[in-house]
Amino acid sequence: MASSKQDIEVVVAIDFGTVSSGYAYANKSNPGEITVENRWDGFKGYKTPTIIKYDESYSSIISWGFSALPEKPRKKGNDNQSKPIELFKLFLFKEKSFLPDNLDYKRVISDYLRKLGEMIKGKVNNIWSSLNFYSQVLIVLTVPVEFDDDAIAIMRDCAFNANLIKERDSRYLLFITEPAAAAIHCLNSSEKNKLKPGDSFIVVDCGGGAVNLTSHKLLEDNKISELTESTSGNCGSSLIDKKFVEFLGRKLGSSTIESLEKNHYNILQYIVQEFCKDVKFPFTGQKSEFQRYEIVLKNYPSIIEEARKQGFLKESDSVWVEFSDVRGMFDPLINKIIDLIKGQLAQQANKKSSVIMLVGGFSESKYLQERIIKEFNKTVSDISVPLQPMIAAVKGGVQYGLRTDMRVHTVLRRTYGTDAIRKSLPGDPPSQILPNGYTIIFDPLAERGKPILVNEKVVRVFKPHSMMQRSISFDLYVTKALNAKFCNDPGVSLLRPWEIELPENDNYEDVTILFTLTFGAVEILATAENQKTGEKYQVKVKYD
């Protein structure tokens, strides 16, 4: 598909993360040379924080990325300025994060992507000056496996509002799940030498917000086939930050933390930032390598005063973080990740996998690596972490854009169907029986747990059932149930309402509608075509 478009010259992949984001790019003429951005307005790193800061009225952007991180608060100064906005991607998971009343999360995402997009455009146009960004650049957005249809639609809208694409349904924007992109990268790196065609492998993408897992089989010609339903869990590295704030609440009092969040958010954010740099990132899980960490509060009299009101900090102006405290922040999350891996192994026919690949920023944790190796080294042949696991997904996104045929099969997590009618039978639910003696049923088009070819088409032919009929419904329904019969069965939900109008004055017996579902890497394209007039209607939805 995208890789065969003759007009595309450059592929840009964007990894829009919960905690940090980045991008990479390559020219089709030199696909082996993928550049990952590592300079951000004076800062170095393969990713920049997913943070944006507005003025006090939230009407204009002051800074974003590294520049929006809080600086060390001055002893005497105004730290009660506008709060940097962070973790706003969580709204796409239906989770809440801090957001002022006059800010909409979709606007924040669009604003952040616009700033990132301005940087991307400047970079690619500086290298290829004659490039038309909107007609010669393919954008690939990596997304979590648990993004639902609404989240994908919102991301497409935000990309449009951010001027990354010219049309909402632009063919120059593709989506791929983060673990699938990471799998593609691993197979194009040294990791592929550990696998041979027929081998299975699990990709564990440990990010900031979520941990996503997929199981694959390596096929001939370096293609991959998904083996099982992908799974995910809310156990990413940002949860350690949350647990650290909860720890501070136990040491300083919950009212102190509430006051910081409301009145001195930059101070709290700076304390968390320093903890991550000094403790969270280097933590190995080895007590002999750990030094007690002191949080010195003498420069923050408002914290000391509020804490002492609640009976804390009676003998010291510092809070000490012990080894057991930090391990207690890591262990619940790592235990969840281990359970997720066990769940993936249980889905496989022989309960085994040749390789576990750890990717994503959290997978750089030595303690996480050590725990997973200890748990699975007897049942899995090899547990590997590619070089620079933080950028595996974004590089894989570029590789997917350059060659979209690498993914052969995906495994559906739900059954997809539409509403259809048949002659009523005894026992049909009364609510689904029509006055004309027909019953509305759930017509499954593609079933949960079944592997389906990427870009495979499922086709149905529909005809009007009455000369009075002026439209045909193609409402799309989904369910995790394996034997749903009616659209109002328990667990069946409406994914997208949709109907098309029928031409007036036509002989209804001559009207045939060809209904097609095309299963892409992430999105499903539904097409209804009037075979008589040639009119086409299309709508895109996401797998989950």
Coordinates of C-alpha atoms in Angstrom, one line a residue:
M1 CA 0.0 0.0 0.0
A2 CA 1.8 3.1 1.3
S3 CA 5.2 1.8 0.3
S4 CA 4.1 1.3 -3.3
K5 CA 2.9 4.9 -3.7
Q6 CA 5.3 6.5 -6.2
D7 CA 4.8 10.0 -4.8
I8 CA 6.1 9.2 -1.3
E9 CA 9.8 10.0 -0.9
V10 CA 10.2 10.3 2.9
V11 CA 8.6 8.3 5.8
V12 CA 8.4 10.0 9.2
A13 CA 7.3 8.0 12.3
I14 CA 6.1 9.7 15.4
D15 CA 6.1 8.1 18.8
F16 CA 3.7 10.2 20.8
G17 CA 4.2 8.8 24.3
T18 CA 2.6 9.4 27.7
V19 CA 5.8 10.6 29.2
S20 CA 8.1 11.4 26.3
S21 CA 7.8 11.6 22.5
G22 CA 10.1 11.4 19.5
Y23 CA 10.3 11.0 15.8
A24 CA 12.5 9.3 13.2
Y25 CA 12.7 9.6 9.4
A26 CA 14.2 8.0 6.3
N27 CA 14.2 8.5 2.5
K28 CA 12.8 5.7 0.4
S29 CA 16.0 5.9 -1.7
N30 CA 18.1 4.9 1.3
P31 CA 15.8 2.8 3.6
G32 CA 18.6 1.5 5.7
E33 CA 19.6 4.9 7.0
I34 CA 17.0 5.8 9.6
T35 CA 17.6 9.0 11.6
V36 CA 16.2 9.4 15.1
E37 CA 16.0 12.9 16.3
N38 CA 18.3 13.4 19.3
R39 CA 18.7 17.2 19.6
W40 CA 15.9 19.3 21.0
D41 CA 16.6 23.0 21.2
G42 CA 19.8 22.7 23.1
F43 CA 18.9 19.4 24.9
K44 CA 20.1 15.9 23.9
G45 CA 18.1 12.7 24.0
Y46 CA 16.2 10.4 21.7
K47 CA 12.9 11.7 23.1
T48 CA 11.6 14.9 24.6
P49 CA 9.1 15.1 27.4
T50 CA 5.5 15.1 26.5
I51 CA 4.9 18.3 28.3
I52 CA 3.6 21.7 27.2
K53 CA 3.4 25.0 29.0
Y54 CA 0.9 27.8 28.4
D55 CA 0.8 31.3 29.7
E56 CA -1.3 32.0 32.8
S57 CA -4.5 32.4 30.7
Y58 CA -3.7 29.2 28.7
S59 CA -4.2 31.2 25.5
S60 CA -0.8 30.8 24.0
I61 CA 2.1 28.3 24.3
I62 CA 5.2 29.3 26.2
S63 CA 7.3 26.2 25.8
W64 CA 7.1 22.4 25.1
G65 CA 9.3 19.4 25.6
F66 CA 12.5 19.8 27.5
S67 CA 12.0 23.6 27.7
A68 CA 8.8 23.1 29.6
L69 CA 10.4 21.1 32.4
P70 CA 10.5 22.9 35.7
E71 CA 13.8 24.5 36.8
K72 CA 15.0 24.3 40.4
P73 CA 12.8 26.7 42.3
R74 CA 14.5 29.8 43.7
K75 CA 14.4 30.2 47.5
K76 CA 12.6 33.5 47.1
G77 CA 10.6 33.6 43.9
N78 CA 7.2 33.1 42.4
D79 CA 6.7 29.4 41.8
N80 CA 2.9 29.8 41.6
Q81 CA 3.0 30.2 37.8
S82 CA 1.0 28.3 35.2
K83 CA 1.4 24.5 35.5
P84 CA 3.1 22.6 32.8
I85 CA 0.5 20.2 31.3
E86 CA 1.7 16.6 31.3
L87 CA 0.2 13.1 31.0
F88 CA -2.5 14.4 28.7
K89 CA -2.3 11.3 26.5
L90 CA -4.0 9.5 29.4
F91 CA -7.3 11.1 28.4
L92 CA -7.2 8.8 25.3
F93 CA -7.3 5.8 27.7
K94 CA -10.4 7.3 29.4
E95 CA -8.1 8.2 32.4
K96 CA -8.0 11.6 34.1
S97 CA -5.0 13.8 34.6
F98 CA -4.6 17.4 35.6
L99 CA -6.1 19.8 33.1
P100 CA -7.3 23.4 33.8
D101 CA -11.1 24.0 33.3
N102 CA -10.5 26.2 30.2
L103 CA -8.3 23.6 28.4
D104 CA -9.6 20.7 26.3
Y105 CA -7.3 17.7 26.1
K106 CA -7.8 17.4 22.3
R107 CA -6.5 21.0 22.0
V108 CA -3.5 20.2 24.1
I109 CA -2.7 17.1 22.0
S110 CA -3.1 19.1 18.8
D111 CA -0.9 21.9 20.2
Y112 CA 1.8 19.5 21.2
L113 CA 1.7 17.7 17.8
R114 CA 1.8 21.1 16.0
K115 CA 5.0 22.1 17.8
L116 CA 6.5 18.7 17.1
G117 CA 5.3 18.9 13.5
E118 CA 6.9 22.3 13.0
M119 CA 10.2 20.8 14.1
I120 CA 9.7 17.8 11.8
K121 CA 8.9 20.0 8.8
G122 CA 11.9 22.2 9.4
K123 CA 14.1 19.1 9.6
V124 CA 13.0 17.3 6.5
N125 CA 12.7 20.4 4.4
N126 CA 16.2 21.4 5.4
I127 CA 17.5 18.1 4.2
W128 CA 15.3 17.7 1.1
S129 CA 14.5 21.3 0.2
S130 CA 12.3 20.5 -2.8
L131 CA 10.1 18.1 -0.8
N132 CA 6.3 18.7 -0.7
F133 CA 5.5 17.8 2.9
Y134 CA 1.8 17.1 2.3
S135 CA 2.2 14.9 -0.8
Q136 CA 5.6 13.3 -0.6
V137 CA 5.9 12.5 3.1
L138 CA 4.1 9.6 4.8
I139 CA 3.4 10.0 8.5
V140 CA 3.3 6.8 10.6
L141 CA 1.9 7.2 14.1
T142 CA 2.7 4.5 16.6
V143 CA -0.2 3.8 19.0
P144 CA -0.9 1.6 22.1
V145 CA -2.8 -1.7 21.4
E146 CA -5.5 -0.6 23.8
F147 CA -6.5 2.5 21.9
D148 CA -10.1 2.2 20.9
D149 CA -11.9 3.5 17.8
D150 CA -12.5 6.9 19.4
A151 CA -8.9 7.3 20.4
I152 CA -7.7 6.6 16.9
A153 CA -10.3 9.0 15.4
I154 CA -9.2 11.7 17.9
M155 CA -5.5 11.2 17.0
R156 CA -6.4 11.6 13.3
D157 CA -8.3 14.8 14.1
C158 CA -5.5 16.1 16.2
A159 CA -2.9 15.3 13.5
F160 CA -5.1 17.3 11.1
N161 CA -5.6 20.2 13.5
A162 CA -1.8 20.2 14.0
N163 CA -1.2 20.6 10.3
L164 CA 0.5 17.3 10.0
I165 CA -1.9 16.3 7.2
K166 CA -4.1 18.4 4.8
E167 CA -7.2 16.2 5.0
R168 CA -8.7 14.3 7.9
D169 CA -8.8 11.0 6.0
S170 CA -5.5 11.6 4.3
R171 CA -3.8 8.5 2.9
Y172 CA -0.5 10.1 4.1
L173 CA -1.2 9.1 7.7
L174 CA -1.0 5.5 8.8
F175 CA -1.2 3.9 12.3
I176 CA 0.6 0.9 13.7
T177 CA 0.6 -0.5 17.2
E178 CA 3.7 0.2 19.2
P179 CA 4.6 -3.5 19.9
A180 CA 4.1 -4.4 16.2
A181 CA 6.4 -1.5 15.2
A182 CA 8.9 -2.6 17.8
A183 CA 8.7 -6.2 16.5
I184 CA 9.5 -5.0 12.9
H185 CA 12.5 -3.1 14.2
C186 CA 13.8 -6.0 16.2
L187 CA 13.6 -8.2 13.0
N188 CA 15.6 -5.6 11.1
S189 CA 18.3 -5.4 13.7
S190 CA 20.8 -7.8 15.2
E191 CA 17.9 -9.5 17.1
K192 CA 16.8 -11.3 13.9
N193 CA 19.9 -13.4 14.0
K194 CA 18.4 -15.2 17.1
L195 CA 15.3 -16.3 15.1
K196 CA 14.7 -18.5 12.2
P197 CA 11.4 -18.8 10.2
G198 CA 8.8 -20.6 12.2
D199 CA 10.1 -19.3 15.6
S200 CA 7.8 -17.4 17.9
F201 CA 8.6 -14.4 19.9
I202 CA 6.9 -12.0 22.3
V203 CA 7.4 -8.3 22.2
V204 CA 7.0 -6.6 25.6
D205 CA 6.7 -2.9 25.0
C206 CA 7.3 -1.2 28.4
G207 CA 6.4 2.4 28.0
G208 CA 5.6 5.3 30.3
G209 CA 1.8 4.8 30.6
A210 CA 1.1 1.2 29.5
V211 CA 2.8 -2.0 28.8
N212 CA 1.8 -3.7 25.6
L213 CA 2.4 -7.3 24.5
T214 CA 2.1 -9.1 21.2
S215 CA 3.2 -12.6 20.2
H216 CA 4.5 -13.2 16.6
K217 CA 5.9 -15.8 14.4
L218 CA 8.7 -15.1 12.0
L219 CA 7.9 -16.1 8.4
E220 CA 10.0 -16.3 5.3
D221 CA 11.2 -13.1 3.7
N222 CA 11.4 -11.5 7.1
K223 CA 7.7 -11.1 7.5
I224 CA 5.8 -11.5 10.7
S225 CA 2.4 -13.0 11.7
E226 CA 0.6 -12.2 14.9
L227 CA -0.1 -15.4 16.9
T228 CA -2.4 -14.4 19.7
E229 CA -4.6 -11.6 20.9
S230 CA -2.5 -8.6 22.0
T231 CA -2.7 -7.7 25.7
S232 CA -1.9 -4.6 27.7
G233 CA -1.8 -3.3 31.3
N234 CA -1.6 0.0 33.1
C235 CA 1.8 -0.6 34.6
G236 CA 4.2 1.7 32.8
S237 CA 7.0 3.7 34.4
S238 CA 5.0 6.8 35.1
L239 CA 3.2 4.8 37.8
I240 CA 6.5 4.8 39.7
D241 CA 6.3 8.6 39.8
K242 CA 2.7 8.4 41.1
K243 CA 3.8 5.9 43.8
F244 CA 6.6 8.3 44.7
V245 CA 4.1 11.1 45.2
E246 CA 2.0 8.8 47.4
F247 CA 5.2 8.1 49.4
L248 CA 5.7 11.8 49.9
G249 CA 2.1 12.0 51.1
R250 CA 2.9 9.4 53.8
K251 CA 6.0 11.4 54.9
L252 CA 4.6 14.9 54.6
G253 CA 0.9 14.5 55.0
S254 CA -1.8 14.3 52.3
S255 CA -2.8 17.9 52.8
T256 CA 0.8 19.0 52.1
I257 CA 0.7 17.2 48.7
E258 CA -2.7 18.6 47.9
S259 CA -1.4 22.1 48.7
L260 CA 1.7 21.5 46.5
E261 CA -0.5 20.3 43.6
K262 CA -2.8 23.3 43.9
N263 CA -0.4 26.1 44.7
H264 CA 3.2 25.0 44.1
Y265 CA 3.0 22.4 41.3
N266 CA 6.4 23.3 39.8
I267 CA 8.1 22.5 43.1
L268 CA 6.4 19.1 43.3
Q269 CA 7.2 18.4 39.7
Y270 CA 10.8 19.3 40.2
I271 CA 11.1 17.0 43.3
V272 CA 9.7 14.2 41.2
Q273 CA 12.0 15.0 38.3
E274 CA 15.1 14.9 40.5
F275 CA 13.9 11.6 42.1
C276 CA 13.6 10.1 38.6
K277 CA 17.1 11.2 37.6
D278 CA 18.8 10.2 40.8
V279 CA 16.9 7.1 41.9
K280 CA 14.3 5.7 39.5
F281 CA 16.5 5.5 36.4
P282 CA 19.6 4.1 38.0
F283 CA 17.8 1.7 40.3
T284 CA 19.1 -1.9 39.9
G285 CA 17.3 -3.7 42.6
Q286 CA 20.7 -4.5 44.3
K287 CA 20.8 -3.2 47.9
S288 CA 24.6 -3.1 47.8
E289 CA 24.4 -0.5 44.9
F290 CA 21.8 1.7 46.5
Q291 CA 22.5 4.8 48.5
R292 CA 19.8 6.4 50.8
Y293 CA 18.3 9.3 49.0
E294 CA 17.8 12.6 50.8
I295 CA 15.1 15.0 49.7
V296 CA 16.2 18.3 51.2
L297 CA 13.3 20.7 52.0
K298 CA 15.0 23.6 53.7
N299 CA 14.5 25.8 50.6
Y300 CA 10.8 25.1 50.7
P301 CA 9.4 26.7 53.9
S302 CA 5.8 26.3 52.7
I303 CA 6.3 22.5 52.6
I304 CA 7.9 22.4 56.0
E305 CA 5.2 24.6 57.5
E306 CA 2.3 22.6 56.1
A307 CA 3.9 19.3 57.0
R308 CA 4.5 20.3 60.6
K309 CA 0.9 21.4 61.0
Q310 CA 0.0 17.8 60.4
G311 CA 2.6 16.4 62.8
F312 CA 5.4 15.6 60.2
L313 CA 9.0 16.7 59.9
K314 CA 9.3 17.2 63.7
E315 CA 13.0 16.6 63.9
S316 CA 14.4 17.2 60.4
D317 CA 13.9 19.3 57.3
S318 CA 14.6 16.3 55.0
V319 CA 12.8 13.1 53.8
W320 CA 14.9 10.0 53.4
V321 CA 14.1 7.4 50.7
E322 CA 15.2 3.9 51.6
F323 CA 15.9 0.9 49.4
S324 CA 12.7 -0.9 50.5
D325 CA 10.7 2.2 49.6
V326 CA 12.0 2.2 46.0
R327 CA 11.6 -1.5 45.6
G328 CA 8.0 -1.1 46.8
M329 CA 7.4 1.3 44.0
F330 CA 8.8 -1.0 41.3
D331 CA 7.6 -4.4 42.5
P332 CA 3.8 -4.1 42.0
L333 CA 4.3 -2.9 38.4
I334 CA 6.9 -5.5 37.5
N335 CA 4.7 -8.2 39.0
K336 CA 1.9 -7.1 36.7
I337 CA 4.3 -7.2 33.7
I338 CA 5.3 -10.8 34.6
D339 CA 1.7 -11.8 34.8
L340 CA 1.0 -10.3 31.4
I341 CA 3.9 -12.3 29.9
K342 CA 2.6 -15.4 31.5
G343 CA -0.8 -14.7 29.9
Q344 CA 0.8 -14.4 26.5
L345 CA 2.6 -17.7 26.9
A346 CA -0.6 -19.4 28.0
Q347 CA -2.3 -18.3 24.8
Q348 CA 0.3 -20.1 22.7
A349 CA -0.2 -23.7 21.6
N350 CA 2.9 -25.1 23.2
K351 CA 2.9 -22.5 26.1
K352 CA 6.4 -21.5 24.9
S353 CA 8.1 -18.8 23.0
S354 CA 11.6 -18.8 21.4
V355 CA 12.4 -15.2 22.4
I356 CA 11.1 -12.4 24.7
M357 CA 12.1 -9.0 23.4
L358 CA 11.9 -6.1 25.9
V359 CA 11.5 -2.7 24.3
G360 CA 10.4 0.8 25.4
G361 CA 11.9 3.2 27.8
F362 CA 10.9 1.3 31.0
S363 CA 12.7 -1.8 29.6
E364 CA 16.0 0.0 30.1
S365 CA 15.5 -0.6 33.9
K366 CA 18.1 -3.0 35.1
Y367 CA 15.8 -4.2 37.9
L368 CA 13.0 -4.9 35.4
Q369 CA 15.3 -6.8 33.2
E370 CA 16.7 -8.9 36.1
R371 CA 13.3 -9.8 37.4
I372 CA 12.0 -10.9 34.0
I373 CA 15.2 -12.9 33.2
K374 CA 15.0 -14.6 36.6
E375 CA 11.3 -15.5 36.1
F376 CA 11.5 -16.8 32.5
N377 CA 15.0 -18.0 31.8
K378 CA 14.1 -21.6 32.2
T379 CA 11.1 -21.5 29.9
V380 CA 12.2 -19.1 27.2
S381 CA 15.3 -19.7 25.1
D382 CA 16.4 -16.1 25.0
I383 CA 15.4 -12.8 26.7
S384 CA 16.8 -9.9 24.9
V385 CA 16.9 -6.1 25.0
P386 CA 17.8 -4.4 21.7
L387 CA 20.3 -1.6 21.7
Q388 CA 18.4 1.6 22.5
P389 CA 15.1 -0.1 23.4
M390 CA 13.5 3.4 23.8
I391 CA 13.5 4.0 20.1
A392 CA 12.6 0.5 18.8
A393 CA 9.0 1.5 18.1
V394 CA 9.7 4.7 16.3
K395 CA 12.4 3.1 14.1
G396 CA 10.0 0.2 13.4
G397 CA 7.4 2.7 12.5
V398 CA 9.6 4.1 9.8
Q399 CA 10.5 0.6 8.6
Y400 CA 6.7 -0.2 8.4
G401 CA 6.1 2.9 6.4
L402 CA 8.8 1.9 4.0
R403 CA 7.5 -1.7 3.6
T404 CA 3.9 -2.1 4.8
D405 CA 3.8 -5.8 3.7
M406 CA 6.0 -6.9 6.6
R407 CA 3.0 -7.7 8.8
V408 CA 1.1 -10.6 7.3
H409 CA -1.4 -11.6 9.9
T410 CA -3.1 -9.9 12.8
V411 CA -5.3 -11.6 15.5
L412 CA -8.6 -10.0 16.2
R413 CA -9.4 -9.2 19.8
R414 CA -13.1 -8.9 19.1
T415 CA -15.7 -10.2 16.6
Y416 CA -16.9 -7.6 14.1
G417 CA -20.3 -7.7 12.4
T418 CA -23.2 -5.7 11.1
D419 CA -26.9 -5.8 11.4
A420 CA -28.8 -7.9 8.9
I421 CA -32.3 -9.3 8.6
R422 CA -33.7 -12.7 8.0
K423 CA -37.2 -14.2 8.2
S424 CA -38.3 -14.5 11.8
L425 CA -38.0 -17.8 13.6
P426 CA -39.7 -19.1 16.8
G427 CA -37.7 -17.9 19.8
D428 CA -36.4 -14.7 18.3
P429 CA -36.4 -11.8 20.8
P430 CA -39.5 -9.7 20.3
S431 CA -37.5 -6.5 20.4
Q432 CA -35.7 -7.5 17.2
I433 CA -38.7 -8.7 15.2
L434 CA -39.9 -6.3 12.6
P435 CA -43.6 -5.8 11.6
N436 CA -43.0 -7.4 8.2
G437 CA -42.0 -10.8 9.6
Y438 CA -38.3 -10.3 9.5
T439 CA -35.8 -10.2 12.4
I440 CA -32.7 -8.1 12.9
I441 CA -29.7 -10.3 13.6
F442 CA -26.0 -9.9 14.3
D443 CA -24.1 -10.9 11.1
P444 CA -20.5 -11.7 12.1
L445 CA -18.0 -10.7 9.4
A446 CA -14.7 -11.5 11.2
E447 CA -14.4 -13.5 14.4
R448 CA -12.3 -12.9 17.6
G449 CA -9.2 -15.0 17.9
K450 CA -8.9 -15.7 14.2
P451 CA -5.8 -14.7 12.3
I452 CA -6.6 -12.4 9.5
L453 CA -4.4 -11.2 6.7
V454 CA -3.4 -7.5 6.9
N455 CA -5.3 -5.8 4.1
E456 CA -7.6 -8.8 3.8
K457 CA -11.1 -7.9 2.5
V458 CA -14.3 -9.5 3.9
V459 CA -17.1 -9.0 1.4
R460 CA -20.9 -9.3 1.8
V461 CA -23.7 -8.6 -0.7
F462 CA -26.8 -6.8 0.5
K463 CA -30.1 -6.0 -1.2
P464 CA -33.1 -3.9 -0.2
H465 CA -35.9 -6.0 1.1
S466 CA -38.7 -3.6 0.2
M467 CA -39.5 -1.2 -2.6
M468 CA -40.3 1.4 0.1
Q469 CA -36.8 1.2 1.6
R470 CA -34.9 4.4 1.1
S471 CA -31.7 3.4 3.0
I472 CA -29.7 0.4 4.1
S473 CA -28.1 0.3 7.6
F474 CA -24.5 -1.0 7.9
D475 CA -24.1 -0.3 11.6
L476 CA -20.9 -1.8 12.8
Y477 CA -21.0 -3.9 16.0
V478 CA -18.3 -5.5 18.1
T479 CA -18.3 -8.2 20.8
K480 CA -15.9 -10.4 22.7
A481 CA -18.6 -13.1 22.8
L482 CA -18.0 -16.0 20.4
N483 CA -21.6 -16.9 19.7
A484 CA -23.6 -13.6 19.5
K485 CA -26.8 -13.9 17.5
F486 CA -28.5 -10.6 17.9
C487 CA -27.3 -7.0 18.1
N488 CA -28.8 -6.6 21.6
D489 CA -27.2 -9.7 23.0
P490 CA -25.1 -9.1 26.2
G491 CA -21.6 -7.9 25.4
V492 CA -22.6 -6.7 21.8
S493 CA -22.0 -2.9 21.4
L494 CA -22.4 -0.5 18.6
L495 CA -19.0 0.6 17.2
R496 CA -20.1 3.0 14.5
P497 CA -23.6 3.8 13.3
W498 CA -23.7 4.0 9.5
E499 CA -26.3 3.9 6.8
I500 CA -26.4 4.8 3.1
E501 CA -29.2 6.3 1.1
L502 CA -30.7 4.4 -1.9
P503 CA -31.6 6.2 -5.1
E504 CA -35.2 7.1 -5.6
N505 CA -37.3 5.7 -8.4
D506 CA -35.0 2.6 -8.8
N507 CA -36.3 -0.9 -9.0
Y508 CA -35.2 -2.2 -5.7
E509 CA -34.7 -5.7 -7.1
D510 CA -31.9 -4.2 -9.3
V511 CA -30.1 -2.6 -6.4
T512 CA -27.1 -4.5 -5.0
I513 CA -24.8 -3.1 -2.3
L514 CA -21.3 -4.6 -2.0
F515 CA -20.2 -4.2 1.6
T516 CA -16.5 -4.6 2.3
L517 CA -14.3 -4.6 5.4
T518 CA -10.6 -4.1 4.7
F519 CA -8.5 -5.0 7.7
G520 CA -5.4 -2.7 7.8
A521 CA -2.6 -2.8 10.3
V522 CA -4.6 -0.8 12.9
E523 CA -7.7 0.7 11.2
I524 CA -10.5 -1.1 9.4
L525 CA -11.9 0.5 6.3
A526 CA -15.6 -0.1 5.7
T527 CA -16.8 0.4 2.1
A528 CA -20.4 0.2 0.8
E529 CA -20.7 0.4 -3.0
N530 CA -23.9 0.6 -5.0
Q531 CA -23.1 -1.8 -7.9
K532 CA -25.7 -0.1 -10.1
T533 CA -24.6 3.5 -9.8
G534 CA -21.0 3.0 -8.7
E535 CA -21.4 5.3 -5.7
K536 CA -19.1 4.5 -2.8
Y537 CA -19.3 5.3 0.9
Q538 CA -16.4 4.8 3.3
V539 CA -15.7 5.0 7.0
K540 CA -12.7 4.1 9.0
V541 CA -12.7 2.4 12.4
K542 CA -10.1 1.0 14.7
Y543 CA -9.8 -2.7 15.8
D544 CA -10.4 -2.0 19.5

